[in-house]
């Protein structure tokens, strides 16, 4: 008989990545970076899921200064505080968060077209 090793049951929907090296307690597992189209060629970039340990206003101020764009912190009834920036800043935000060791690469989810 052939020896088949992969007959062990494994639930792929269980989040096996939850451990101490993720975001601080009380936050989601991922930081979601999304892009929304406004009108014509104008877009908004939104950042959702940052840890409560970080001041969102200070993060927004650093983003605005580094990327030369405007932004705001919006209170969403379902998702909490969300950072909005003008323009397509997805790559810039990912680089900024990774360089400053705010998150790990596995924790970033980039959405958009």
mmCIF file of C-alpha atoms in Angstrom:
data_model
loop_
_atom_site.group_PDB
_atom_site.id
_atom_site.type_symbol
_atom_site.label_atom_id
_atom_site.label_comp_id
_atom_site.label_asym_id
_atom_site.label_seq_id
_atom_site.Cartn_x
_atom_site.Cartn_y
_atom_site.Cartn_z
ATOM 1 C CA UNK A 1 0.000 0.000 0.000
ATOM 2 C CA UNK A 2 1.115 3.494 -0.642
ATOM 3 C CA UNK A 3 1.728 5.700 2.333
ATOM 4 C CA UNK A 4 -0.358 8.877 2.079
ATOM 5 C CA UNK A 5 0.681 11.511 4.555
ATOM 6 C CA UNK A 6 -1.867 14.243 3.858
ATOM 7 C CA UNK A 7 -4.961 12.533 5.240
ATOM 8 C CA UNK A 8 -4.911 14.586 8.413
ATOM 9 C CA UNK A 9 -7.888 16.917 8.714
ATOM 10 C CA UNK A 10 -7.107 20.607 8.539
ATOM 11 C CA UNK A 11 -9.614 23.431 8.744
ATOM 12 C CA UNK A 12 -8.424 26.113 6.351
ATOM 13 C CA UNK A 13 -10.851 28.666 7.789
ATOM 14 C CA UNK A 14 -9.276 28.687 11.216
ATOM 15 C CA UNK A 15 -6.989 31.657 11.581
ATOM 16 C CA UNK A 16 -3.718 29.942 12.386
ATOM 17 C CA UNK A 17 -1.693 33.140 12.260
ATOM 18 C CA UNK A 18 -3.004 34.589 15.515
ATOM 19 C CA UNK A 19 -0.086 34.920 17.878
ATOM 20 C CA UNK A 20 1.772 37.487 19.952
ATOM 21 C CA UNK A 21 3.649 38.959 16.989
ATOM 22 C CA UNK A 22 0.478 40.426 15.418
ATOM 23 C CA UNK A 23 -1.131 43.747 16.152
ATOM 24 C CA UNK A 24 -1.786 44.673 19.783
ATOM 25 C CA UNK A 25 -4.891 43.325 21.489
ATOM 26 C CA UNK A 26 -8.207 44.917 20.646
ATOM 27 C CA UNK A 27 -7.529 45.357 16.945
ATOM 28 C CA UNK A 28 -8.196 43.320 13.862
ATOM 29 C CA UNK A 29 -5.556 41.110 12.371
ATOM 30 C CA UNK A 30 -5.014 43.213 9.271
ATOM 31 C CA UNK A 31 -4.633 46.777 8.178
ATOM 32 C CA UNK A 32 -6.827 47.287 5.114
ATOM 33 C CA UNK A 33 -5.683 49.850 2.559
ATOM 34 C CA UNK A 34 -8.394 50.630 0.036
ATOM 35 C CA UNK A 35 -8.862 52.986 -2.871
ATOM 36 C CA UNK A 36 -12.184 54.596 -3.759
ATOM 37 C CA UNK A 37 -12.982 56.480 -6.929
ATOM 38 C CA UNK A 38 -14.591 59.891 -6.383
ATOM 39 C CA UNK A 39 -15.218 61.582 -9.713
ATOM 40 C CA UNK A 40 -13.341 61.529 -13.016
ATOM 41 C CA UNK A 41 -9.737 60.768 -12.086
ATOM 42 C CA UNK A 42 -9.938 61.693 -8.401
ATOM 43 C CA UNK A 43 -9.444 58.961 -5.806
ATOM 44 C CA UNK A 44 -9.391 58.504 -2.034
ATOM 45 C CA UNK A 45 -7.143 56.097 -0.155
ATOM 46 C CA UNK A 46 -8.499 54.766 3.144
ATOM 47 C CA UNK A 47 -6.583 53.010 5.932
ATOM 48 C CA UNK A 48 -8.639 50.882 8.319
ATOM 49 C CA UNK A 49 -7.563 48.687 11.207
ATOM 50 C CA UNK A 50 -4.615 50.545 12.709
ATOM 51 C CA UNK A 51 -3.951 49.694 16.332
ATOM 52 C CA UNK A 52 -5.405 51.846 19.076
ATOM 53 C CA UNK A 53 -1.847 52.303 20.405
ATOM 54 C CA UNK A 54 -1.095 54.648 17.501
ATOM 55 C CA UNK A 55 -2.556 58.133 17.358
ATOM 56 C CA UNK A 56 -4.392 58.292 14.037
ATOM 57 C CA UNK A 57 -4.105 62.078 13.863
ATOM 58 C CA UNK A 58 -0.311 61.894 14.159
ATOM 59 C CA UNK A 59 -0.165 59.133 11.535
ATOM 60 C CA UNK A 60 -2.331 61.218 9.207
ATOM 61 C CA UNK A 61 -0.128 64.267 9.768
ATOM 62 C CA UNK A 62 2.986 62.228 8.897
ATOM 63 C CA UNK A 63 1.282 60.830 5.763
ATOM 64 C CA UNK A 64 0.220 64.294 4.636
ATOM 65 C CA UNK A 65 3.697 65.719 5.101
ATOM 66 C CA UNK A 66 5.554 62.816 3.466
ATOM 67 C CA UNK A 67 3.207 62.253 0.493
ATOM 68 C CA UNK A 68 2.209 65.918 -0.132
ATOM 69 C CA UNK A 69 -1.521 65.217 -0.003
ATOM 70 C CA UNK A 70 -4.506 66.192 2.100
ATOM 71 C CA UNK A 71 -6.316 63.876 4.502
ATOM 72 C CA UNK A 72 -8.672 63.446 7.428
ATOM 73 C CA UNK A 73 -9.599 61.010 10.185
ATOM 74 C CA UNK A 74 -13.212 59.895 9.742
ATOM 75 C CA UNK A 75 -15.383 58.160 12.354
ATOM 76 C CA UNK A 76 -17.232 55.263 10.702
ATOM 77 C CA UNK A 77 -20.106 53.695 12.703
ATOM 78 C CA UNK A 78 -19.096 50.111 11.844
ATOM 79 C CA UNK A 79 -15.304 50.253 11.336
ATOM 80 C CA UNK A 80 -14.288 52.916 13.853
ATOM 81 C CA UNK A 81 -11.743 55.571 12.957
ATOM 82 C CA UNK A 82 -10.510 55.502 9.356
ATOM 83 C CA UNK A 83 -7.743 57.597 7.820
ATOM 84 C CA UNK A 84 -8.601 59.086 4.406
ATOM 85 C CA UNK A 85 -5.977 60.523 2.063
ATOM 86 C CA UNK A 86 -6.335 62.189 -1.316
ATOM 87 C CA UNK A 87 -4.990 60.340 -4.317
ATOM 88 C CA UNK A 88 -3.705 56.815 -4.845
ATOM 89 C CA UNK A 89 -1.285 56.423 -1.924
ATOM 90 C CA UNK A 90 -1.473 52.615 -1.519
ATOM 91 C CA UNK A 91 2.190 51.876 -2.333
ATOM 92 C CA UNK A 92 3.452 54.859 -0.345
ATOM 93 C CA UNK A 93 1.480 53.877 2.750
ATOM 94 C CA UNK A 94 2.668 50.259 2.570
ATOM 95 C CA UNK A 95 6.300 51.387 2.339
ATOM 96 C CA UNK A 96 5.857 53.890 5.169
ATOM 97 C CA UNK A 97 4.253 51.355 7.534
ATOM 98 C CA UNK A 98 6.878 48.708 6.781
ATOM 99 C CA UNK A 99 9.895 51.052 7.036
ATOM 100 C CA UNK A 100 8.779 52.432 10.402
ATOM 101 C CA UNK A 101 8.071 48.908 11.757
ATOM 102 C CA UNK A 102 4.442 49.734 12.508
ATOM 103 C CA UNK A 103 3.214 46.483 10.923
ATOM 104 C CA UNK A 104 4.593 43.376 9.283
ATOM 105 C CA UNK A 105 4.080 42.624 5.614
ATOM 106 C CA UNK A 106 1.694 39.745 6.375
ATOM 107 C CA UNK A 107 -0.642 42.162 8.175
ATOM 108 C CA UNK A 108 -1.221 44.462 5.188
ATOM 109 C CA UNK A 109 -4.182 43.889 2.869
ATOM 110 C CA UNK A 110 -4.244 46.161 -0.186
ATOM 111 C CA UNK A 111 -7.570 46.388 -2.004
ATOM 112 C CA UNK A 112 -8.433 48.172 -5.212
ATOM 113 C CA UNK A 113 -8.509 48.052 -8.944
#
